[in-house]
Coordinates of C-alpha atoms in Angstrom, one line a residue:
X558 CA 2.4 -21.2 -298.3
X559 CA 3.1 -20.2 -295.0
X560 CA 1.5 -21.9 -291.9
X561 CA -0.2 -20.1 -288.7
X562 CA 2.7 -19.5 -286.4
X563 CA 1.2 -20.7 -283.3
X564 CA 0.7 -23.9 -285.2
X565 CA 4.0 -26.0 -283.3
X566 CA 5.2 -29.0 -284.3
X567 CA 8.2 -31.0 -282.4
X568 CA 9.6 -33.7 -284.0
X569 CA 11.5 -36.6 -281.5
X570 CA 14.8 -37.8 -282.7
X571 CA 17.1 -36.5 -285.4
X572 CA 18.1 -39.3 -287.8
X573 CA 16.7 -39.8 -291.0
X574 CA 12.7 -40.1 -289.7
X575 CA 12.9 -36.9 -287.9
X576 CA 15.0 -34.5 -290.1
X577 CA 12.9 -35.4 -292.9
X578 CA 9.2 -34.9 -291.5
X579 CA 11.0 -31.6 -289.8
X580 CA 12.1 -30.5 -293.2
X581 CA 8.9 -30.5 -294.6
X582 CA 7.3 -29.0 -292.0
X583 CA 9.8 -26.4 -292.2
X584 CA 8.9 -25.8 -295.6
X585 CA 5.2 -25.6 -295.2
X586 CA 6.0 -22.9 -292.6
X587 CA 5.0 -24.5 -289.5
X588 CA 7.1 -23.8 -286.1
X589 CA 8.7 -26.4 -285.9
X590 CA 11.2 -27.8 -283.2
X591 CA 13.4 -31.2 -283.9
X592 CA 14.7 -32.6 -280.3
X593 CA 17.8 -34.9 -280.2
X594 CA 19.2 -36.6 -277.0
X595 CA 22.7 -37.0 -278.3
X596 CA 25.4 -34.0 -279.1
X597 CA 24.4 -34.6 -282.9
X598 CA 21.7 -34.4 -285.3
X599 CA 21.7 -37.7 -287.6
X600 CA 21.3 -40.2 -284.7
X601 CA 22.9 -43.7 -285.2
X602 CA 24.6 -42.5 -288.6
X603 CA 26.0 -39.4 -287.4
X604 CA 29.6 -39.0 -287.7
X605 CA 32.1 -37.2 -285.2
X606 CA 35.7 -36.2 -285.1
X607 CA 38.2 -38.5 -282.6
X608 CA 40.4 -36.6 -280.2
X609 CA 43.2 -36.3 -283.0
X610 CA 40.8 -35.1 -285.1
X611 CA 40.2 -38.3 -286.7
X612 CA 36.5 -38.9 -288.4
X613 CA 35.0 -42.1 -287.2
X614 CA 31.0 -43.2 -286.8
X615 CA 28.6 -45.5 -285.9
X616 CA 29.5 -48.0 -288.5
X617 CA 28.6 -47.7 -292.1
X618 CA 25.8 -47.2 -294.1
X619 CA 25.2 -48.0 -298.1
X620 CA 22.9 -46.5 -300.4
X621 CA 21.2 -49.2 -303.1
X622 CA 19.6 -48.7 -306.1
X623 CA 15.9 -48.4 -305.1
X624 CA 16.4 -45.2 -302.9
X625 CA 14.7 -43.1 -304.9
X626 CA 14.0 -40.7 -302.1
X627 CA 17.1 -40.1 -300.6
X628 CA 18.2 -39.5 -304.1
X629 CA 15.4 -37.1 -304.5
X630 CA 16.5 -35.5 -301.7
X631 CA 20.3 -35.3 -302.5
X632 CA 19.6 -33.7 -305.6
X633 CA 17.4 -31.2 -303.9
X634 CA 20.4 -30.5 -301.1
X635 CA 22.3 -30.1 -304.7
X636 CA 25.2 -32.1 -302.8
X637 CA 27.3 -34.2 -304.3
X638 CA 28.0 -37.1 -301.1
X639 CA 28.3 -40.6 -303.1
X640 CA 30.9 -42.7 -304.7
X641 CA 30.3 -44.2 -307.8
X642 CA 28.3 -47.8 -307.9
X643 CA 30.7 -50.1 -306.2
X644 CA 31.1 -53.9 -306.5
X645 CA 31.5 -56.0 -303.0
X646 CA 32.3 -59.6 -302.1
X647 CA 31.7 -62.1 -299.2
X648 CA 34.4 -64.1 -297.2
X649 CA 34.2 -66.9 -294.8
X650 CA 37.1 -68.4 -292.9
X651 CA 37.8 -70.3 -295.8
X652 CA 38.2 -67.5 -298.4
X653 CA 36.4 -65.4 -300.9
X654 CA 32.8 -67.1 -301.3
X655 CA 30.9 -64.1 -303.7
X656 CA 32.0 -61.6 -306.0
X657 CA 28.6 -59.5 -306.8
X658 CA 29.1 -57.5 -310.1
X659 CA 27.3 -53.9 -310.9
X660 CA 23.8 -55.8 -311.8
X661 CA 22.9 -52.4 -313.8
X662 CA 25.7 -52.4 -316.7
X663 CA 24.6 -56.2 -317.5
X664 CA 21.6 -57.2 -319.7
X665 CA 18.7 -57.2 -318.0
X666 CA 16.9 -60.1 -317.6
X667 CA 13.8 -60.3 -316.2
X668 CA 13.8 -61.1 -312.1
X669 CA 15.5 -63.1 -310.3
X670 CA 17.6 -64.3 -313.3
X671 CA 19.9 -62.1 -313.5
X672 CA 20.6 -61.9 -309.7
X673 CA 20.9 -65.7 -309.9
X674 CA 23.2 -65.7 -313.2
X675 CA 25.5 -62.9 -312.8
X676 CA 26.0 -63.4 -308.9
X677 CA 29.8 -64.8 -308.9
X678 CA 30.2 -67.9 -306.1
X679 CA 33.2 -69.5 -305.9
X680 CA 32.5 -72.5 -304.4
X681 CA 28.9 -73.2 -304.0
X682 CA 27.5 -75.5 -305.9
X683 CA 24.9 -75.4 -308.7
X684 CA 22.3 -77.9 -307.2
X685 CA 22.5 -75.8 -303.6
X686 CA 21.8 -72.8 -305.7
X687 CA 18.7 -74.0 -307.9
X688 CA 17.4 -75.4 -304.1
X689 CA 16.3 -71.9 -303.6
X690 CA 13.7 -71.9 -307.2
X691 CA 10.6 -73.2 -304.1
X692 CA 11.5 -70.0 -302.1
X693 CA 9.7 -67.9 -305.1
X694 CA 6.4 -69.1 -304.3
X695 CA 6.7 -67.4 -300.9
X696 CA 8.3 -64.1 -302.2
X697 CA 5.0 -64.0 -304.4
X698 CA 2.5 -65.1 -301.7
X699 CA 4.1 -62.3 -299.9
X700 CA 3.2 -59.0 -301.2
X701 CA 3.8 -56.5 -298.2
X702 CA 0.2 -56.2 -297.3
X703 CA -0.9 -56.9 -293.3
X704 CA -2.3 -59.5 -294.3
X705 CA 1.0 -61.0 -295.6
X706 CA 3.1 -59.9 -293.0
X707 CA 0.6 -61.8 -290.2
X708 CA 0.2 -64.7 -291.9
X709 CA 4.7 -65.1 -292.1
X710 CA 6.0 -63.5 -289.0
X711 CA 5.0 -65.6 -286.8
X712 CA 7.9 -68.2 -288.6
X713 CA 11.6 -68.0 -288.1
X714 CA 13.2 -67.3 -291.5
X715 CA 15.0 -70.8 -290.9
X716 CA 11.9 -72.7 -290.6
X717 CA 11.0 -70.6 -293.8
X718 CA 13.8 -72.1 -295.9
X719 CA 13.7 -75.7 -294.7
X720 CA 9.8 -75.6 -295.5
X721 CA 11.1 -74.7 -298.7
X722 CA 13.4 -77.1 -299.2
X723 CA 16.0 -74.7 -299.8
X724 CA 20.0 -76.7 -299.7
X725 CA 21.6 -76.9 -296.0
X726 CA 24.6 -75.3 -297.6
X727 CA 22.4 -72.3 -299.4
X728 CA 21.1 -71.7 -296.0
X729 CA 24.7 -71.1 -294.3
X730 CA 26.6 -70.0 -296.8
X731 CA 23.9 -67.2 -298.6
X732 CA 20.8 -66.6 -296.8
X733 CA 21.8 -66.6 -293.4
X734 CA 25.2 -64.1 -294.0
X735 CA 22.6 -62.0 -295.7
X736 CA 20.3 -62.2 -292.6
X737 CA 23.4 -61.5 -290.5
X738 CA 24.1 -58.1 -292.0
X739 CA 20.6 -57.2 -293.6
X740 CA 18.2 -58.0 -290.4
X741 CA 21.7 -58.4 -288.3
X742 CA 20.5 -61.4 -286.8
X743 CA 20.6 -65.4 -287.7
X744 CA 17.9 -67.4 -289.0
X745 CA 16.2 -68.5 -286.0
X746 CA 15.9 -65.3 -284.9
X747 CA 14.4 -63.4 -287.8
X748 CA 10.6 -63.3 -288.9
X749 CA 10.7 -64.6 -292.1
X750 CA 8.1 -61.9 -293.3
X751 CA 10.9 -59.3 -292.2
X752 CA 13.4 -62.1 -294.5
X753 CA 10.9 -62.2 -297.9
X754 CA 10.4 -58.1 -297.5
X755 CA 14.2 -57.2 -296.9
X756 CA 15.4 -60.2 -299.5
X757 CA 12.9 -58.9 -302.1
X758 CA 13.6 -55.3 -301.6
X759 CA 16.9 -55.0 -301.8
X760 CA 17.8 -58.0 -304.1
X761 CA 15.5 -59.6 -306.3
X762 CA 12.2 -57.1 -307.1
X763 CA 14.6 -55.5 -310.0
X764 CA 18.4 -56.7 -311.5
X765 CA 20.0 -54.0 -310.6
X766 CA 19.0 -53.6 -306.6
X767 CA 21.6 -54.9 -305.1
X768 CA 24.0 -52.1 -307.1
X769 CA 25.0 -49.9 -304.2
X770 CA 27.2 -46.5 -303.5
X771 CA 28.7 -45.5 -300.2
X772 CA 28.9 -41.9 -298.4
X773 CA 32.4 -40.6 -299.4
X774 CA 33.1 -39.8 -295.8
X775 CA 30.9 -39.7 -292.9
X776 CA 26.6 -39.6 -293.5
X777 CA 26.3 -37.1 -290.9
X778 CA 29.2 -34.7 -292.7
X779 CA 28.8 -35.4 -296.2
X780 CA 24.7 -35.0 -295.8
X781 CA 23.3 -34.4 -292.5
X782 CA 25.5 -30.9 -291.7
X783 CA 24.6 -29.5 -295.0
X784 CA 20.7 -30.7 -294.4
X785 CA 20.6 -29.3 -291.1
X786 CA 21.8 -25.6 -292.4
X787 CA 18.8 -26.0 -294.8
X788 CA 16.7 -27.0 -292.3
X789 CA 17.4 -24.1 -290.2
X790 CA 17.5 -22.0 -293.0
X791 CA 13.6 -22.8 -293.5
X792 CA 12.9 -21.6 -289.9
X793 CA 13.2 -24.9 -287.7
X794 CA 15.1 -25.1 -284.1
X795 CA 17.6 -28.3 -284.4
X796 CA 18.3 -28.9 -280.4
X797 CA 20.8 -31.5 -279.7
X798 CA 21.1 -33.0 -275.8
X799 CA 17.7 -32.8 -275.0
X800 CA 16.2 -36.0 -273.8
X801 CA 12.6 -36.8 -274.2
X802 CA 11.2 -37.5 -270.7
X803 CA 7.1 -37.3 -270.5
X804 CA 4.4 -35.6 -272.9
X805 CA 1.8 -33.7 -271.4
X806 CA -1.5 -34.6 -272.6
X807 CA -5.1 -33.6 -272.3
X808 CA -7.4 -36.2 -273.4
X809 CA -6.3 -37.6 -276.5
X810 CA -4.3 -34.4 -277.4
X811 CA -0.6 -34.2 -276.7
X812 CA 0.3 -30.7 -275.7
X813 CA 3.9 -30.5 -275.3
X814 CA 7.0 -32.2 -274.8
X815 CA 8.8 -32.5 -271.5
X816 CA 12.6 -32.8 -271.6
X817 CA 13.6 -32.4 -267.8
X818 CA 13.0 -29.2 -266.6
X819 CA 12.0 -27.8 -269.7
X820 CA 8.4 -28.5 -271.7
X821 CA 8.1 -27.4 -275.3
X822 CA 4.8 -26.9 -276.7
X823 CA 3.1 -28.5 -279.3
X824 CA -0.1 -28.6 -281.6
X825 CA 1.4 -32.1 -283.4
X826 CA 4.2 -34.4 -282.8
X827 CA 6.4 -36.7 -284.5
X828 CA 8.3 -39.6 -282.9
X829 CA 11.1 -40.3 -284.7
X830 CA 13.5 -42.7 -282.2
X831 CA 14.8 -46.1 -282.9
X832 CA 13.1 -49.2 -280.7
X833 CA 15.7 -48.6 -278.1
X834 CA 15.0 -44.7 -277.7
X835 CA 11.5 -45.3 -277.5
X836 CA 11.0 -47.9 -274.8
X837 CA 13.0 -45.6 -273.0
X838 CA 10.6 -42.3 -273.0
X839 CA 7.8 -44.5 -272.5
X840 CA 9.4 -46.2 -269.4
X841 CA 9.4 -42.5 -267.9
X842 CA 5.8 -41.1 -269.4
X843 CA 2.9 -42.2 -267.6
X844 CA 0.7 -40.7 -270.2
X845 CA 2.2 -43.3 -273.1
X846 CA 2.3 -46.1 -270.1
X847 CA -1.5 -45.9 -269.8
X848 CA -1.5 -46.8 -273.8
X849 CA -1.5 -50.3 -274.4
X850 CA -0.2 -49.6 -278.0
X851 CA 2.6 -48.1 -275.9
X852 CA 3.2 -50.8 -273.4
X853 CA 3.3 -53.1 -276.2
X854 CA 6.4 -51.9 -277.0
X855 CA 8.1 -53.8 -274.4
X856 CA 7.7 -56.5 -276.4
X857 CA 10.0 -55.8 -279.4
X858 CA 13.8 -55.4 -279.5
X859 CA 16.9 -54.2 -280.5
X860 CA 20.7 -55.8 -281.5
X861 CA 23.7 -54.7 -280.9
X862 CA 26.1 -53.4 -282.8
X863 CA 30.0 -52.8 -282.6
X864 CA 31.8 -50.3 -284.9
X865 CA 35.6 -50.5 -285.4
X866 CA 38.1 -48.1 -287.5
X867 CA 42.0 -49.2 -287.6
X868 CA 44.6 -47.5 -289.1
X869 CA 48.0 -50.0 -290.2
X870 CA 51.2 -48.5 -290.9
X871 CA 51.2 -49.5 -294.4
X872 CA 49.0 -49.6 -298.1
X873 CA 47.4 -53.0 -298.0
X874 CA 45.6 -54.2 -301.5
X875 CA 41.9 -54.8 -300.6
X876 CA 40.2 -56.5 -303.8
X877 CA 37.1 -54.8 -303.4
X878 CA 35.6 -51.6 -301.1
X879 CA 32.9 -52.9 -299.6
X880 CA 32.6 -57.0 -297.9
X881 CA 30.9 -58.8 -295.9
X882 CA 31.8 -62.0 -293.9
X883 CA 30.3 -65.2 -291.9
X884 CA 31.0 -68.2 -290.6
X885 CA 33.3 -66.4 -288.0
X886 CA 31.1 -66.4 -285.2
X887 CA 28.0 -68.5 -285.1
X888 CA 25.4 -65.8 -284.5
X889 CA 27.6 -62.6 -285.6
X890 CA 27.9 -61.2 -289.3
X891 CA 30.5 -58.3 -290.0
X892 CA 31.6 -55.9 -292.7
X893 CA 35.1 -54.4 -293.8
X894 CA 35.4 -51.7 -295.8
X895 CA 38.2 -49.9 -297.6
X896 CA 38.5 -46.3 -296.6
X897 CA 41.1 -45.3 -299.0
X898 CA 38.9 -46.5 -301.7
X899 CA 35.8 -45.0 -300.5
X900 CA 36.2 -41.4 -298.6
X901 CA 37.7 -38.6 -299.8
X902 CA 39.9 -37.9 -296.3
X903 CA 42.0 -41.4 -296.6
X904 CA 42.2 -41.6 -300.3
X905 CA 46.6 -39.9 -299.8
X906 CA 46.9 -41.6 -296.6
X907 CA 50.1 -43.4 -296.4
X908 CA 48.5 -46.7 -295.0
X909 CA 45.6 -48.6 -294.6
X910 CA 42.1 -47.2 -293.5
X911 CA 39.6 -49.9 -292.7
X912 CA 36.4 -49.8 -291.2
X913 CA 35.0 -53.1 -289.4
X914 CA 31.3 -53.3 -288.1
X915 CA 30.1 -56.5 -286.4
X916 CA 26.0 -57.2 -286.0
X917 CA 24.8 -58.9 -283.6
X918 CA 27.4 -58.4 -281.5
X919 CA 26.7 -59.0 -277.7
X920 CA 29.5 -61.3 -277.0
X921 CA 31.9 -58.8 -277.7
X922 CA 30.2 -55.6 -276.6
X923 CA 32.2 -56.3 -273.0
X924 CA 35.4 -56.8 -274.2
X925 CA 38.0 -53.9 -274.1
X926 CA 39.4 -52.0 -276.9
X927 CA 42.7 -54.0 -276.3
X928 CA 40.8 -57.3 -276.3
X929 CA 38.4 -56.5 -279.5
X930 CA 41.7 -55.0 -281.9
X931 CA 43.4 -58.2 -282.7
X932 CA 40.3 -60.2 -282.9
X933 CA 39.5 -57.7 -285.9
X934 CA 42.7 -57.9 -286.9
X935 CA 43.1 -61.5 -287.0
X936 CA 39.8 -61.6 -289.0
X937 CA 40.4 -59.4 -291.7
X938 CA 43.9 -61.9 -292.4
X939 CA 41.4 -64.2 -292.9
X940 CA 40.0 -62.9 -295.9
X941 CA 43.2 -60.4 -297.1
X942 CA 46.3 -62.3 -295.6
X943 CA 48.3 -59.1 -296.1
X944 CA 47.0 -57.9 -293.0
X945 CA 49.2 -60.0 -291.0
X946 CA 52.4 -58.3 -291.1
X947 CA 50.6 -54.8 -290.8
X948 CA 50.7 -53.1 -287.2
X949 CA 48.1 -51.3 -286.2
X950 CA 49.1 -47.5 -285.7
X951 CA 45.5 -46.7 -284.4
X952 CA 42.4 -47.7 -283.5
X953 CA 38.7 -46.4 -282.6
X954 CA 35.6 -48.9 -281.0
X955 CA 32.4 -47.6 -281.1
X956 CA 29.8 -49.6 -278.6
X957 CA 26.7 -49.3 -279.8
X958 CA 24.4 -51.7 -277.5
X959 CA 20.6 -52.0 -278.4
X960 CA 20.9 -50.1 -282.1
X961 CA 19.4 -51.5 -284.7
X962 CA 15.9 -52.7 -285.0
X963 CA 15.3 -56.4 -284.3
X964 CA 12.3 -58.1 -286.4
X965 CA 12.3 -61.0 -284.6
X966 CA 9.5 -63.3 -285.3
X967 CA 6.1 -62.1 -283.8
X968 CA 7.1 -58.6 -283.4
X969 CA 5.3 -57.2 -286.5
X970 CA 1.9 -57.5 -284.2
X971 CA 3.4 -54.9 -281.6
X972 CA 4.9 -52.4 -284.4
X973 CA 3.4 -48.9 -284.5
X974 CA 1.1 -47.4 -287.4
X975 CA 2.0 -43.9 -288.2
X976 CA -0.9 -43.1 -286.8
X977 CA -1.7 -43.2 -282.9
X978 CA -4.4 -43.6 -280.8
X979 CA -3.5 -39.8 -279.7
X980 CA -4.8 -37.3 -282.4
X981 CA -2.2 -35.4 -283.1
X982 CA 1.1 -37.9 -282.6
X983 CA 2.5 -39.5 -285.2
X984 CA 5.2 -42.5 -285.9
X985 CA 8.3 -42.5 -287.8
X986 CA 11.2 -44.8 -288.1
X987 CA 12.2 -48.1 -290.1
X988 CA 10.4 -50.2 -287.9
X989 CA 6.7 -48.5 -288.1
X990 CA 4.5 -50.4 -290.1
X991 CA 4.3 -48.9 -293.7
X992 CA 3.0 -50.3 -296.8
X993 CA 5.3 -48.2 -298.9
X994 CA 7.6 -51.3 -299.1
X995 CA 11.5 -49.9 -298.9
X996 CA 13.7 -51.0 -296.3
X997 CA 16.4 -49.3 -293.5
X998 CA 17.3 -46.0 -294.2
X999 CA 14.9 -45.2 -297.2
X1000 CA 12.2 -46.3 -295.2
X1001 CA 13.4 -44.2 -292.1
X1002 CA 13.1 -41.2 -294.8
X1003 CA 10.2 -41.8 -296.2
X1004 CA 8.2 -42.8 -293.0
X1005 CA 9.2 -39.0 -292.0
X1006 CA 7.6 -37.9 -295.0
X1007 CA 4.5 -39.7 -294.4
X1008 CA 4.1 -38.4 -290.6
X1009 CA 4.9 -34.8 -292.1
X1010 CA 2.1 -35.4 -294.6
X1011 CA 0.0 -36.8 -291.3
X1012 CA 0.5 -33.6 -289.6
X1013 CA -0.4 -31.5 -292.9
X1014 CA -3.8 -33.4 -293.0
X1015 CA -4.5 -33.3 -289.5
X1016 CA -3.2 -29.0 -289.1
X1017 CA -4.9 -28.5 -292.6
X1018 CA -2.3 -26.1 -293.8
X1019 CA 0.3 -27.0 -296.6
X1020 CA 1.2 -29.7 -299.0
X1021 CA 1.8 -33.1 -299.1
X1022 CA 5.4 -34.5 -299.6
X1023 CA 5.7 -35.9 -302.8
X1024 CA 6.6 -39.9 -302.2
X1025 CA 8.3 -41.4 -305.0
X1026 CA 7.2 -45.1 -304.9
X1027 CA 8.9 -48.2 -304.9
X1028 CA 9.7 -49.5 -308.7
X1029 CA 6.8 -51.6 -309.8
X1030 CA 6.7 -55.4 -309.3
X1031 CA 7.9 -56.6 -313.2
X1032 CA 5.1 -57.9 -315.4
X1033 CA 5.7 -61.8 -314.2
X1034 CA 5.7 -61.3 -310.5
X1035 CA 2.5 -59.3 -311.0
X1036 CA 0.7 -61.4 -313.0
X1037 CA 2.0 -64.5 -310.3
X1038 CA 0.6 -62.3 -307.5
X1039 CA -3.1 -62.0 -309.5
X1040 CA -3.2 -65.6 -309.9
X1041 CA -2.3 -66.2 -306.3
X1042 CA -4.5 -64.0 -304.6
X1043 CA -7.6 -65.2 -306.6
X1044 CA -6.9 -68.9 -305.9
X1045 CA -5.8 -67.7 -302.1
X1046 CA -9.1 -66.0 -302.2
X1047 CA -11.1 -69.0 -304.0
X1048 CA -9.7 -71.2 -301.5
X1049 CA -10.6 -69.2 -298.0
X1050 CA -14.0 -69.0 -299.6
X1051 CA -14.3 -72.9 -299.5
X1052 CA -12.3 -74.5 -296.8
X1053 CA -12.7 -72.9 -293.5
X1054 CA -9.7 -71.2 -291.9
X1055 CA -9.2 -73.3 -288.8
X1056 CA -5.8 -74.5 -288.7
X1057 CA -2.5 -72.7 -287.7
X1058 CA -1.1 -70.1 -289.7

């Protein structure tokens, strides 16, 4: 069905969020334009070439089990971009701590038992582990409703797991290395209804989502390019280097986009920027300045992020592809990763391709490249000793200040809806409030889908995107979540509400 073409749509920002709601636009038949400040379409996953022709990016992204739209989609791009499952571990500076199997080829047992049975530690003890049985209560009571993510946010996740009793030993050695590269912050500086929705989502709704694959090369080769061709096939304009600078409204009607000198016109739009991207255009746009929901940005954050990619002169054994490591740095988390094993352009190179990517990492965002390679280096010997006699034959460091979305405790009050208080703009992005309940990049995708579907309603030409939903809860956890709501609901009904959430 093919959509008036003086209906415009521009879409702001071109990772996941904003090619996907352009996509479907493009489909429907609107005109639709997708702006990107930087040289590339795919935003902080797109990948480039070095100046030796090298491919490095912005650090590395997995694909778990419960993606079920991005599969959708691949299927639909009839690409073929994945490795098969993988298994990962965790170090610490004393050694390998976790050895996580591929959950889906083991019997399934209902949640979190198999999580909790066939999760490998080496040394943590049995009693720390069954400390975490009170911390089910609260992945119950919360259910991914507003109502559940007000009544948690406003707690650290650490206060979450000492309410809980959960082990002093649990908390350091599992749940905060998870926090450090999952909400890439520690404990005390993570809401713990961010902790129970990302924990739940990605590890203990089903058995087998934890089981992950990785791009075989870079996102923004391996998927982005041959999206982007499809995209443009459909009839939509994919600008690169055009920065977002004001919107030019009339009432509460946005009719176009300013980037400098130049102003695009538009019936709808779609924001489609990480935190960091859209503090920025509203910093410059008096129109979204004089929008409280808009100033209220100010109030949520960002982490920073540091991407590494060394090349040693020689094959190096790496147990496992994909690892992540703590206890190295206090309030940092990193991951390694095995190139050779996982893309397709180091799997004949004579030596050793490893990627390193450190969260929450401020305190080394100012060092210089010379400064930052032998800390990596002396870091992976920790966990692969091998790496010692290697030399480093090459090297790239990718600064990435401000990337990824911080939910720190609190912040869930200032997120966006899809919906804004202007008629025709829309939200998109992994931190815009969404009850759909999938985390990071699926969410990214799917939130594009449901401002496309936004602007379908409000344009009233086209068809909705078809949203696969999350897996449902398992038959326990939703019977647990009747029975606590009702008694939630009995007690509200007798004891007034008056004390502190």
């Amino acid at each position: 069905m093919q959509a008036d073409i003086n209906k415009k749509v521009v879409v702001i920002g071109a990772g996941w969020a904003g090619l996907s709601a352009t996509h479907h636009l493009a489909k429907q038949g609107y005109d639709v334009t997708l702006l990107e400040a930087g040289s590339y379409p795919g935003g902080l996953v797109a990948g480039w070439k070095t100046g030796k022709g090298k491919s490095v990016e912005a650090g590395i992204h997995g694909f778990w089990y419960p993606y079920k739209n991005i599969f959708a989609l691949i299927d639909e791009l009839n690409i073929n971009p994945f490795t098969t499952w993988t298994r990962s571990s965790q170090y610490s500076p004393a050694g390998l701590e976790v050895e996580s199997p591929i959950f889906q080829d083991l019997p399934r047992l209902p949640t979190p038992l198999g999580t909790f049975i066939y999760t490998q530690f080496k040394r943590l003890p049995l009693v720390d582990r069954i400390s975490a049985l009170p911390l089910l209560y609260a992945l119950i009571d919360f259910d991914n409703s507003d109502a559940a993510w007000r009544r948690y946010d406003s707690v650290t996740a650490r206060e979450l797991f000492k309410q809980f009793g959960v082990s002093a030993r649990l908390y350091h050695e599992s749940f905060e290395p998870m926090l450090l590269v999952g909400l890439f912050a520690p404990g005390e500086q993570c809401s713990a209804a961010a902790t129970l929705g990302m924990l739940y989502y990605f590890i203990l709704a089903h058995q087998p989502d934890f089981d992950v694959v990785w791009c075989r090369g870079t996102v923004g080769e391996k998927i982005f390019r041959p999206w982007v061709e499809k995209i443009e096939q459909a009839g939509a304009k994919v600008l690169a280097n055009k920065r977002v600078t004001d919107l030019v409204t009339d009432g509460n009607q946005v009719k176009g986009v300013v980037c400098g000198n130049e102003t695009f016109a538009a019936d709808a739009v779609v924001f489609s920027v990480g935190i960091g991207g859209i503090k920025k255009i509203v910093s410059h746009s008096e129109s979204l300045q004089s929008r409280k929901e808009f100033r209220n940005l100010s109030n949520l954050g960002a982490i920073d992020v540091l991407a590494t990619r060394l090349w040693f002169d020689r094959k190096i054994n790496v147990p496992l592809p994909s690892n992540a490591c703590f206890g190295f740095d206090k309030t940092t988390g990193w991951t390694f990763f095995d190139l050779n094993a996982l893309h397709d352009e180091y799997k004949n190179e004579p030596g050793t391709v490893v990627e390193v990517d450190f969260y929450h990492a401020n305190q080394f965002i100012a060092l210089s490249d010379a400064e930052i390679i032998p800390i990596v280096q002396k870091y992976l010997t920790s966990c692969v000793p091998e790496f010692a006699i290697a030399k480093v034959v090459d090297s790239s460091v990718i600064r990435l200040p401000q990337a990824v979305t911080h939910f720190s405790p609190g912040s869930y009050q200032y997120m966006l809806p899809a919906q804004t208080s202007f008629n025709n703009v829309f939200m998109s992005g992994d931190w815009i409030t969404s009850r759909h309940g999938s985390w990071s990049q699926e969410k990214a995708y799917v939130t594009g889908l449901e401002a496309a579907n936004l602007v379908v309603s409000y344009l009233g030409q086209g068809v909705n995107a078809n949203i696969l939903p999350i897996e449902a809860d398992e038959a326990h956890i939703q019977a647990a979540r009747t029975i606590n709501n009702t008694l939630r609901g009995i007690s509200q009904s007798v004891i007034p509400n008056f004390w502190l959430p």
